[in-house]
């Protein structure tokens, strides 16, 4: 027997496949049927018209099946070949005929699940008497029943019947489904793999009590909450039905603890504070109770700060904790000099309504100098902060909002040198229409009430101007001034923004905006207006913003460039 020529064999293997064009014409026009026929037939491989004609029978059957799947049982196909010898085309002309329509639908859920929310089905729009038959809708309702049984723990459920009866002569179809749910399983006790954490801590993450009816969402939430705790690099929560005893399924948790320590180094630039560098250390867990601690340092020309914390998880640990902190800061911005030391604690809890509440108490010493005011303040400050953020997700959400309310104060004589009450509220909104058009709004309001404003340290006064305030002005340069013209901070704050963005290239947006606000001593004092243009780039690490702004209230300020980065909400 002759050996094959290796060169000839290689050329055969490298020879390109000959594909023919496929043209489908449907009468009356129906895009869904056309696409379905093309999908059923798939790519047509034929090196010549003759080879293409040999595919007529296969193509005819597939076109008929594709039309029937969408309710057209009387379609007629006309096949023809055109084009050159080297580039043939298969044309299929389809006459749909009269469609089959749904006559009756009978879906009977039997057993323990009958009438429960678990089997409250949502029928597809096209699944109703009088509607054209679509096999996908029939399969969809079956899948919905099966999926709901699995989600809600009806693991012994079974179909007593599922029939789609089509009578082409009468152009009618009947759907008849009967499903026996069986009993609903329950979630049992939770067991964990070997882990450095106490069972008492881990049990506080469980979003259910043993004996509750099975719900796959509860199992998934448990898995996600453990992963979000920051304690683990790997989490797998399973409730295997085959291990059930008496209808109760044990819950098994496989955990892999993360490296407890991490170091982070970063930097950035903004026109507010210039170049800045930051270093962080976190010990994500240091004992079986899940306590954590960390420290950070940030350095820029106008501001230097060091802080540390110790955190204790409460119940539930993912949304409630007690944090002790200490921090030192030195700041020198536009002739405002401060040096402060603070120590205190914060009790954080996410409420059922979605708000995050923070109750705080801190002892703060601040040495300051601004304009004609200077001194040292000692303050024991209780505080309350409420914050809520909702977005469509990701580093570049299409819509969302954030709200913040911060209230704090002190009483002279109670470890404090001055009476004061301070309120600050902020709201931001983001909305995208027609994919490319984005609207961003922001409103910030603040007020300080005190019997001696000259004793209030700069950190508690209000300043406006800068990247995140009224653009067109330098950082914190908007406020009342003293006799020498130095800014001294205001009792009241109002800052607002209305911004429009247009995405002209993927991840690139042009922006135009108007900012309006000021820091003032009286609510009747004039506010400043600035307008500008900008460019936005959604980088892999978050949005970068460059703005060119000019004040309308103070034209002598000229144009000012602002650069910043970070989330918009």
Coordinates of C-alpha atoms in Angstrom, one line a residue:
X1 CA 0.0 0.0 0.0
X2 CA 1.5 3.4 -1.0
X3 CA 2.4 5.8 1.7
X4 CA 0.6 9.2 1.6
X5 CA 2.6 12.1 0.4
X6 CA 3.3 14.2 3.5
X7 CA 3.3 17.5 1.5
X8 CA 0.0 16.7 -0.2
X9 CA -1.6 15.7 3.1
X10 CA -0.4 19.0 4.6
X11 CA -1.9 21.0 1.8
X12 CA -5.2 19.2 2.1
X13 CA -5.3 19.9 5.9
X14 CA -4.5 23.5 5.3
X15 CA -7.0 24.0 2.5
X16 CA -9.7 26.5 3.4
X17 CA -13.3 25.3 4.0
X18 CA -15.7 26.5 1.3
X19 CA -18.7 28.3 2.9
X20 CA -21.7 29.2 0.9
X21 CA -23.9 32.3 1.5
X22 CA -27.4 31.7 3.0
X23 CA -30.3 34.1 2.2
X24 CA -33.6 33.6 4.0
X25 CA -36.7 35.6 2.8
X26 CA -39.9 35.3 4.9
X27 CA -43.3 36.3 3.7
X28 CA -44.9 38.0 5.4
X29 CA -41.8 39.5 6.9
X30 CA -40.9 38.1 10.3
X31 CA -37.6 38.8 11.8
X32 CA -37.9 36.2 14.6
X33 CA -38.7 33.4 12.1
X34 CA -35.8 34.5 9.8
X35 CA -33.3 34.4 12.7
X36 CA -34.6 31.1 13.9
X37 CA -34.2 29.5 10.4
X38 CA -30.7 30.8 10.1
X39 CA -29.8 29.4 13.6
X40 CA -31.4 26.0 12.8
X41 CA -29.5 25.6 9.5
X42 CA -26.3 27.1 10.7
X43 CA -23.2 27.7 8.4
X44 CA -23.6 26.2 5.0
X45 CA -20.5 24.3 3.8
X46 CA -20.5 23.7 0.0
X47 CA -17.7 24.1 -2.5
X48 CA -20.0 24.3 -5.5
X49 CA -23.6 24.8 -6.6
X50 CA -24.0 21.0 -7.1
X51 CA -22.9 20.3 -3.5
X52 CA -25.2 23.0 -2.3
X53 CA -28.2 21.4 -4.0
X54 CA -27.4 18.2 -2.2
X55 CA -28.2 20.1 1.1
X56 CA -31.7 21.0 -0.1
X57 CA -33.5 18.2 1.9
X58 CA -31.6 19.0 5.1
X59 CA -32.1 22.8 4.8
X60 CA -35.8 22.3 4.0
X61 CA -36.4 20.2 7.1
X62 CA -34.5 22.6 9.4
X63 CA -36.4 25.6 8.0
X64 CA -39.7 23.8 8.6
X65 CA -38.7 22.9 12.2
X66 CA -37.6 26.4 12.9
X67 CA -40.9 27.9 11.7
X68 CA -42.9 25.3 13.7
X69 CA -41.0 26.2 16.9
X70 CA -42.6 29.7 16.5
X71 CA -46.1 28.4 15.8
X72 CA -46.1 28.2 11.9
X73 CA -47.0 24.6 11.1
X74 CA -48.2 25.4 7.5
X75 CA -45.1 27.0 6.1
X76 CA -43.8 26.3 2.6
X77 CA -40.2 26.5 1.6
X78 CA -38.8 27.3 -1.9
X79 CA -35.1 26.6 -2.3
X80 CA -32.8 27.8 -5.1
X81 CA -29.1 28.2 -5.8
X82 CA -27.6 31.3 -7.4
X83 CA -24.2 32.9 -7.8
X84 CA -21.0 31.8 -9.4
X85 CA -19.4 28.4 -9.3
X86 CA -16.9 29.6 -6.8
X87 CA -19.3 31.7 -4.7
X88 CA -22.7 30.0 -4.6
X89 CA -25.7 31.2 -2.6
X90 CA -28.5 29.2 -1.1
X91 CA -31.8 31.2 -1.1
X92 CA -34.8 30.0 0.9
X93 CA -38.1 31.7 0.4
X94 CA -40.6 30.9 3.2
X95 CA -44.4 31.3 3.0
X96 CA -45.5 31.2 6.6
X97 CA -49.2 30.4 6.2
X98 CA -51.7 30.6 9.0
X99 CA -50.1 30.3 12.5
X100 CA -51.2 27.9 15.3
X101 CA -52.7 29.7 18.3
X102 CA -53.0 28.6 21.9
X103 CA -56.5 27.3 22.7
X104 CA -56.3 26.3 26.4
X105 CA -53.7 26.4 29.2
X106 CA -54.0 24.1 32.2
X107 CA -51.2 24.4 34.8
X108 CA -52.0 22.4 38.0
X109 CA -49.6 22.6 41.0
X110 CA -50.4 19.9 43.5
X111 CA -49.0 18.9 46.9
X112 CA -47.6 20.9 49.7
X113 CA -46.5 23.8 47.5
X114 CA -49.9 24.5 46.0
X115 CA -51.0 28.1 46.6
X116 CA -47.7 29.2 48.1
X117 CA -45.5 32.1 47.0
X118 CA -42.9 29.6 45.8
X119 CA -45.2 28.5 43.0
X120 CA -46.8 31.8 42.1
X121 CA -45.8 31.6 38.5
X122 CA -45.2 34.5 36.1
X123 CA -46.4 33.5 32.7
X124 CA -44.6 34.8 29.6
X125 CA -46.5 37.6 27.7
X126 CA -47.0 35.3 24.8
X127 CA -48.4 32.4 26.8
X128 CA -52.2 33.0 26.8
X129 CA -55.2 31.8 24.9
X130 CA -55.4 33.4 21.5
X131 CA -51.7 34.1 21.3
X132 CA -49.5 32.5 18.6
X133 CA -47.8 29.3 19.8
X134 CA -44.1 29.7 20.7
X135 CA -42.4 26.5 21.9
X136 CA -39.9 28.6 23.9
X137 CA -42.7 29.9 26.1
X138 CA -43.9 26.4 26.8
X139 CA -40.3 25.4 27.8
X140 CA -39.9 28.6 29.8
X141 CA -42.9 27.8 32.1
X142 CA -41.6 24.3 32.7
X143 CA -38.2 25.7 33.5
X144 CA -39.8 28.2 35.9
X145 CA -41.6 25.4 37.8
X146 CA -38.4 23.3 38.0
X147 CA -36.3 26.2 39.1
X148 CA -38.7 27.3 41.8
X149 CA -38.9 23.8 43.1
X150 CA -35.1 23.8 43.5
X151 CA -34.9 27.2 44.9
X152 CA -37.5 26.7 47.6
X153 CA -36.5 23.1 48.6
X154 CA -39.1 20.9 46.9
X155 CA -36.5 18.4 45.9
X156 CA -38.9 15.5 45.6
X157 CA -41.1 17.4 43.2
X158 CA -42.0 15.7 39.9
X159 CA -44.1 16.2 36.8
X160 CA -47.3 14.1 36.6
X161 CA -47.6 15.3 33.0
X162 CA -46.4 18.0 30.7
X163 CA -47.9 18.0 27.3
X164 CA -48.0 20.4 24.4
X165 CA -50.7 19.1 22.1
X166 CA -50.8 20.7 18.6
X167 CA -53.7 20.3 16.2
X168 CA -52.4 21.8 12.9
X169 CA -55.7 21.1 11.1
X170 CA -57.6 23.3 13.6
X171 CA -54.6 25.7 14.1
X172 CA -54.9 25.2 17.8
X173 CA -52.6 24.0 20.6
X174 CA -53.3 23.0 24.2
X175 CA -50.9 23.1 27.1
X176 CA -51.4 20.7 30.0
X177 CA -49.0 20.6 32.9
X178 CA -49.4 18.9 36.3
X179 CA -46.7 19.1 38.9
X180 CA -46.6 17.4 42.3
X181 CA -44.3 19.4 44.6
X182 CA -43.8 17.0 47.4
X183 CA -42.7 18.2 50.8
X184 CA -40.6 21.3 51.3
X185 CA -37.2 20.5 52.9
X186 CA -35.8 22.5 55.8
X187 CA -32.4 24.0 56.6
X188 CA -30.7 22.3 59.5
X189 CA -27.6 22.9 61.7
X190 CA -24.5 24.5 60.3
X191 CA -21.1 22.9 60.5
X192 CA -17.7 24.5 59.6
X193 CA -14.4 23.3 58.4
X194 CA -11.3 23.9 60.5
X195 CA -10.9 27.6 61.0
X196 CA -9.1 30.0 63.4
X197 CA -12.4 31.7 64.2
X198 CA -14.8 30.9 67.0
X199 CA -18.1 29.2 66.2
X200 CA -19.8 31.9 68.2
X201 CA -18.6 34.5 65.7
X202 CA -19.4 32.5 62.6
X203 CA -22.9 31.7 63.8
X204 CA -23.6 35.4 64.0
X205 CA -23.3 35.5 60.2
X206 CA -26.1 33.0 59.7
X207 CA -29.2 34.7 58.1
X208 CA -31.6 31.9 59.2
X209 CA -32.4 29.7 62.2
X210 CA -32.2 25.9 61.9
X211 CA -35.6 24.5 61.0
X212 CA -36.6 27.3 58.6
X213 CA -38.0 26.2 55.2
X214 CA -35.3 25.8 52.6
X215 CA -34.5 28.9 50.4
X216 CA -31.5 28.9 48.1
X217 CA -31.3 32.7 48.5
X218 CA -30.6 32.2 52.2
X219 CA -27.8 29.8 51.5
X220 CA -26.4 32.3 48.9
X221 CA -26.7 35.2 51.3
X222 CA -24.8 33.3 54.0
X223 CA -22.0 32.5 51.5
X224 CA -21.8 36.2 50.4
X225 CA -21.9 37.6 53.9
X226 CA -19.0 35.3 55.0
X227 CA -17.0 36.3 51.9
X228 CA -17.7 40.0 52.5
X229 CA -16.5 39.9 56.1
X230 CA -12.9 40.3 55.0
X231 CA -11.8 37.3 57.0
X232 CA -11.7 34.7 54.3
X233 CA -10.1 34.2 50.9
X234 CA -12.4 31.3 50.1
X235 CA -15.9 30.4 51.2
X236 CA -18.2 27.6 50.0
X237 CA -21.6 27.1 51.7
X238 CA -23.6 24.1 50.5
X239 CA -26.8 22.3 51.6
X240 CA -26.8 18.9 49.9
X241 CA -30.3 17.4 49.7
X242 CA -28.9 13.9 49.5
X243 CA -27.7 14.3 53.1
X244 CA -31.1 15.2 54.4
X245 CA -32.5 13.4 57.4
X246 CA -36.3 13.5 57.9
X247 CA -36.6 16.4 55.5
X248 CA -33.9 18.5 57.1
X249 CA -30.7 19.3 55.2
X250 CA -27.4 20.0 57.1
X251 CA -25.6 23.1 56.0
X252 CA -21.8 22.6 55.4
X253 CA -19.4 25.5 55.3
X254 CA -15.8 25.2 53.9
X255 CA -13.7 28.2 54.9
X256 CA -10.2 29.3 54.0
X257 CA -8.9 32.2 56.2
X258 CA -7.1 35.0 54.4
X259 CA -3.7 36.3 55.2
X260 CA -4.3 38.4 58.3
X261 CA -2.0 41.2 57.4
X262 CA -1.9 43.5 54.3
X263 CA 0.1 46.6 53.4
X264 CA -1.0 49.2 50.9
X265 CA 0.8 52.1 49.2
X266 CA -0.8 54.6 47.0
X267 CA -0.7 58.1 45.7
X268 CA -2.7 60.6 43.7
X269 CA -3.0 64.2 42.6
X270 CA -5.7 66.8 42.7
X271 CA -5.7 70.5 42.4
X272 CA -7.1 70.8 45.9
X273 CA -4.0 69.4 47.8
X274 CA -1.6 68.6 45.0
X275 CA 0.5 65.4 45.1
X276 CA -0.3 63.1 47.9
X277 CA 1.0 59.7 49.1
X278 CA -0.7 57.2 51.4
X279 CA 0.3 54.0 53.2
X280 CA -2.0 51.6 55.1
X281 CA -1.6 48.6 57.2
X282 CA -4.5 46.3 58.1
X283 CA -4.7 43.3 60.3
X284 CA -8.0 41.9 59.1
X285 CA -8.2 39.5 62.1
X286 CA -6.1 39.1 65.1
X287 CA -8.1 36.6 67.3
X288 CA -10.9 34.1 67.2
X289 CA -13.5 36.7 67.9
X290 CA -12.6 38.5 64.6
X291 CA -11.2 41.7 66.1
X292 CA -9.2 43.8 63.6
X293 CA -6.9 46.8 63.7
X294 CA -5.0 49.0 61.3
X295 CA -3.2 52.3 60.7
X296 CA -2.7 54.7 57.9
X297 CA -0.6 57.7 57.0
X298 CA -1.2 60.4 54.3
X299 CA 1.2 63.0 53.2
X300 CA 0.8 66.1 51.0
X301 CA 2.2 69.6 51.0
X302 CA -0.7 71.2 52.8
X303 CA -1.8 68.2 55.0
X304 CA -0.1 65.4 57.0
X305 CA -2.1 62.9 59.0
X306 CA -1.6 59.6 60.9
X307 CA -4.5 57.5 62.3
X308 CA -5.0 54.1 63.8
X309 CA -8.1 52.0 64.8
X310 CA -9.2 48.9 66.7
X311 CA -12.5 47.3 65.6
X312 CA -14.8 44.8 67.4
X313 CA -17.5 43.1 65.4
X314 CA -21.0 43.2 66.9
X315 CA -24.2 41.4 66.0
X316 CA -24.7 41.0 63.1
X317 CA -20.9 41.4 62.5
X318 CA -21.1 42.3 58.8
X319 CA -23.2 45.4 59.4
X320 CA -22.5 46.4 63.0
X321 CA -19.2 47.1 64.8
X322 CA -17.5 49.2 67.5
X323 CA -14.4 51.1 66.3
X324 CA -11.9 52.9 68.6
X325 CA -9.6 55.4 66.9
X326 CA -6.9 57.9 67.4
X327 CA -5.7 60.4 64.8
X328 CA -3.2 63.3 64.4
X329 CA -3.4 65.9 61.6
X330 CA -1.4 69.0 60.6
X331 CA -2.9 71.3 57.9
X332 CA -1.8 74.6 56.4
X333 CA -4.1 75.8 53.6
X334 CA -4.4 79.4 52.5
X335 CA -3.2 80.9 55.7
X336 CA -5.3 78.5 57.8
X337 CA -3.1 76.5 60.1
X338 CA -4.3 73.7 62.4
X339 CA -2.8 70.9 64.4
X340 CA -5.2 68.5 66.0
X341 CA -5.2 65.3 68.0
X342 CA -8.4 63.2 68.4
X343 CA -9.3 60.0 70.2
X344 CA -12.7 58.4 70.4
X345 CA -15.0 55.6 69.4
X346 CA -17.8 55.0 66.9
X347 CA -20.7 52.6 67.0
X348 CA -21.7 51.7 63.4
X349 CA -24.9 49.8 62.4
X350 CA -26.7 49.3 59.1
X351 CA -30.4 49.7 59.8
X352 CA -33.1 47.6 58.3
X353 CA -34.2 50.6 56.1
X354 CA -30.8 50.6 54.4
X355 CA -29.3 53.6 56.2
X356 CA -26.0 53.3 57.9
X357 CA -26.0 54.9 61.4
X358 CA -22.8 56.0 63.2
X359 CA -22.9 57.1 66.8
X360 CA -19.6 58.7 67.9
X361 CA -17.9 60.3 70.8
X362 CA -14.4 61.9 70.5
X363 CA -12.1 64.0 72.5
X364 CA -10.4 66.6 70.3
X365 CA -7.6 69.0 70.9
X366 CA -6.9 71.5 68.2
X367 CA -4.4 74.3 68.0
X368 CA -5.3 76.8 65.3
X369 CA -4.4 80.1 63.6
X370 CA -6.5 81.8 61.0
X371 CA -6.7 85.5 60.3
X372 CA -7.2 87.4 63.6
X373 CA -8.4 84.2 65.4
X374 CA -6.0 81.8 67.1
X375 CA -6.1 79.6 70.1
X376 CA -6.5 76.1 71.4
X377 CA -9.8 74.3 71.6
X378 CA -10.6 71.2 73.7
X379 CA -13.9 69.6 72.8
X380 CA -15.8 66.4 73.9
X381 CA -18.0 65.9 70.8
X382 CA -20.9 63.4 70.6
X383 CA -22.0 62.9 67.0
X384 CA -24.7 61.2 64.9
X385 CA -24.2 60.4 61.2
X386 CA -26.7 58.8 58.8
X387 CA -25.6 57.8 55.4
X388 CA -27.2 55.9 52.5
X389 CA -25.8 55.1 49.0
X390 CA -27.6 53.2 46.3
X391 CA -26.1 52.7 42.8
X392 CA -26.5 50.4 39.8
X393 CA -23.0 49.0 40.7
X394 CA -19.5 48.9 39.5
X395 CA -16.8 51.7 39.4
X396 CA -18.9 53.6 36.9
X397 CA -22.6 53.3 37.8
X398 CA -25.3 54.5 35.4
X399 CA -27.5 55.7 38.1
X400 CA -27.8 56.1 41.8
X401 CA -27.8 58.5 44.8
X402 CA -26.1 59.1 48.1
X403 CA -27.3 61.0 51.1
X404 CA -25.5 62.1 54.3
X405 CA -26.6 63.8 57.5
X406 CA -24.0 64.6 60.1
X407 CA -24.9 66.2 63.5
X408 CA -22.4 67.0 66.2
X409 CA -21.9 69.3 69.1
X410 CA -20.3 70.1 72.5
X411 CA -21.2 71.6 75.9
X412 CA -18.9 74.2 77.4
X413 CA -17.6 72.9 80.8
X414 CA -18.0 69.3 79.9
X415 CA -14.4 68.8 78.8
X416 CA -15.1 71.5 76.2
X417 CA -14.1 75.2 75.9
X418 CA -17.1 76.3 73.9
X419 CA -20.7 75.5 73.2
X420 CA -21.6 74.5 69.6
X421 CA -23.9 72.5 67.5
X422 CA -23.0 71.7 63.9
X423 CA -25.3 70.2 61.1
X424 CA -24.1 69.2 57.6
X425 CA -26.3 67.5 55.0
X426 CA -25.4 66.3 51.5
X427 CA -27.3 64.7 48.6
X428 CA -26.0 63.5 45.3
X429 CA -27.9 62.0 42.3
X430 CA -26.8 60.4 39.1
X431 CA -29.0 59.4 36.2
X432 CA -28.3 58.2 32.7
X433 CA -30.7 58.3 29.7
X434 CA -30.3 56.8 26.3
X435 CA -27.0 55.2 27.4
X436 CA -24.8 58.2 26.6
X437 CA -26.5 61.2 28.4
X438 CA -25.7 61.5 32.1
X439 CA -27.0 64.1 34.6
X440 CA -25.2 64.6 38.0
X441 CA -26.5 66.8 40.7
X442 CA -25.1 67.7 44.2
X443 CA -26.4 69.8 47.1
X444 CA -24.5 70.5 50.3
X445 CA -25.9 72.5 53.2
X446 CA -24.3 73.2 56.6
X447 CA -24.7 75.4 59.7
X448 CA -22.9 76.1 63.0
X449 CA -24.6 77.5 66.1
X450 CA -22.4 78.7 68.9
X451 CA -22.0 81.3 71.6
X452 CA -18.4 82.1 70.6
X453 CA -17.6 81.6 66.9
X454 CA -14.0 82.8 67.4
X455 CA -13.3 79.8 69.6
X456 CA -14.6 77.3 67.0
X457 CA -11.6 75.5 65.4
X458 CA -11.2 75.6 61.6
X459 CA -12.1 71.9 61.2
X460 CA -15.6 72.7 62.4
X461 CA -16.1 75.9 60.3
X462 CA -17.2 75.9 56.7
X463 CA -15.1 76.6 53.6
X464 CA -16.1 76.3 49.9
X465 CA -14.2 76.2 46.6
X466 CA -12.3 73.4 45.0
X467 CA -12.7 70.2 43.0
X468 CA -15.6 68.9 45.2
X469 CA -17.2 72.2 45.9
X470 CA -17.5 75.4 43.8
X471 CA -15.1 75.0 40.9
X472 CA -13.5 78.1 39.4
X473 CA -12.1 78.8 42.9
X474 CA -9.1 77.4 44.7
X475 CA -9.5 74.9 47.5
X476 CA -11.2 76.4 50.6
X477 CA -10.7 80.0 49.4
X478 CA -14.5 80.8 49.6
X479 CA -15.4 82.0 53.1
X480 CA -15.8 85.2 55.1
X481 CA -12.5 87.2 55.5
X482 CA -11.1 89.3 58.3
X483 CA -9.7 92.8 58.2
X484 CA -6.4 91.5 56.6
X485 CA -8.3 89.7 53.8
X486 CA -7.5 86.2 55.2
X487 CA -10.3 83.5 55.0
X488 CA -11.6 82.6 58.4
X489 CA -14.4 80.1 57.7
X490 CA -18.1 80.6 57.8
X491 CA -21.1 79.7 59.9
X492 CA -23.1 78.5 57.0
X493 CA -22.4 76.5 53.8
X494 CA -24.3 76.1 50.6
X495 CA -22.8 74.4 47.6
X496 CA -24.6 72.9 44.6
X497 CA -23.8 71.4 41.2
X498 CA -25.7 70.6 38.0
X499 CA -23.6 68.7 35.5
X500 CA -24.3 67.1 32.1
X501 CA -22.1 64.5 30.5
X502 CA -22.1 63.0 27.0
X503 CA -20.2 59.8 26.2
X504 CA -18.7 60.5 22.8
X505 CA -16.3 57.5 22.8
X506 CA -16.6 54.4 25.0
X507 CA -15.4 55.3 28.5
X508 CA -14.8 58.9 27.5
X509 CA -17.2 61.7 28.3
X510 CA -17.4 65.5 27.7
X511 CA -19.0 67.5 30.5
X512 CA -20.5 70.9 31.1
X513 CA -21.5 72.2 34.5
X514 CA -22.6 75.1 36.7
X515 CA -21.6 75.3 40.4
X516 CA -23.3 77.7 42.8
X517 CA -22.5 78.3 46.5
X518 CA -20.4 79.8 49.2
X519 CA -19.4 79.7 52.9
X520 CA -21.0 82.7 54.6
X521 CA -21.8 84.2 58.0
X522 CA -25.4 84.9 57.1
X523 CA -27.9 82.9 55.0
X524 CA -28.6 86.2 53.2
X525 CA -25.0 86.7 52.1
X526 CA -24.4 86.5 48.3
X527 CA -23.4 83.1 46.7
X528 CA -20.9 82.5 43.9
X529 CA -21.6 81.1 40.5
X530 CA -19.1 79.3 38.2
X531 CA -19.4 77.4 35.0
X532 CA -17.1 75.2 33.0
X533 CA -16.3 72.4 30.7
X534 CA -14.6 69.1 31.4
X535 CA -13.5 65.7 30.2
X536 CA -14.1 62.4 32.0
X537 CA -12.2 59.1 31.5
X538 CA -13.4 55.9 33.2
X539 CA -10.1 54.3 33.9
X540 CA -9.7 50.7 35.3
X541 CA -9.2 52.2 38.8
X542 CA -12.1 54.7 38.6
X543 CA -13.2 57.9 36.9
X544 CA -10.6 60.6 36.2
X545 CA -11.9 64.2 35.8
X546 CA -10.3 67.3 34.3
X547 CA -12.3 70.5 34.4
X548 CA -11.7 74.1 33.1
X549 CA -13.9 76.4 35.2
X550 CA -14.4 80.2 35.5
X551 CA -16.3 82.2 38.0
X552 CA -19.2 84.4 36.7
X553 CA -19.4 86.2 40.0
X554 CA -15.7 87.1 40.1
X555 CA -14.4 87.3 36.5
X556 CA -11.0 88.5 37.8
X557 CA -10.4 85.0 39.1
X558 CA -9.8 83.9 35.5
X559 CA -9.8 80.3 34.4
X560 CA -8.9 77.5 36.8
X561 CA -8.1 73.9 35.9
X562 CA -9.3 71.2 38.3
X563 CA -8.1 67.6 38.3
X564 CA -9.6 64.9 40.5
X565 CA -10.4 61.2 40.6
X566 CA -12.7 58.8 42.4
X567 CA -16.4 57.8 42.4
X568 CA -19.0 60.4 41.5
X569 CA -21.4 59.2 44.3

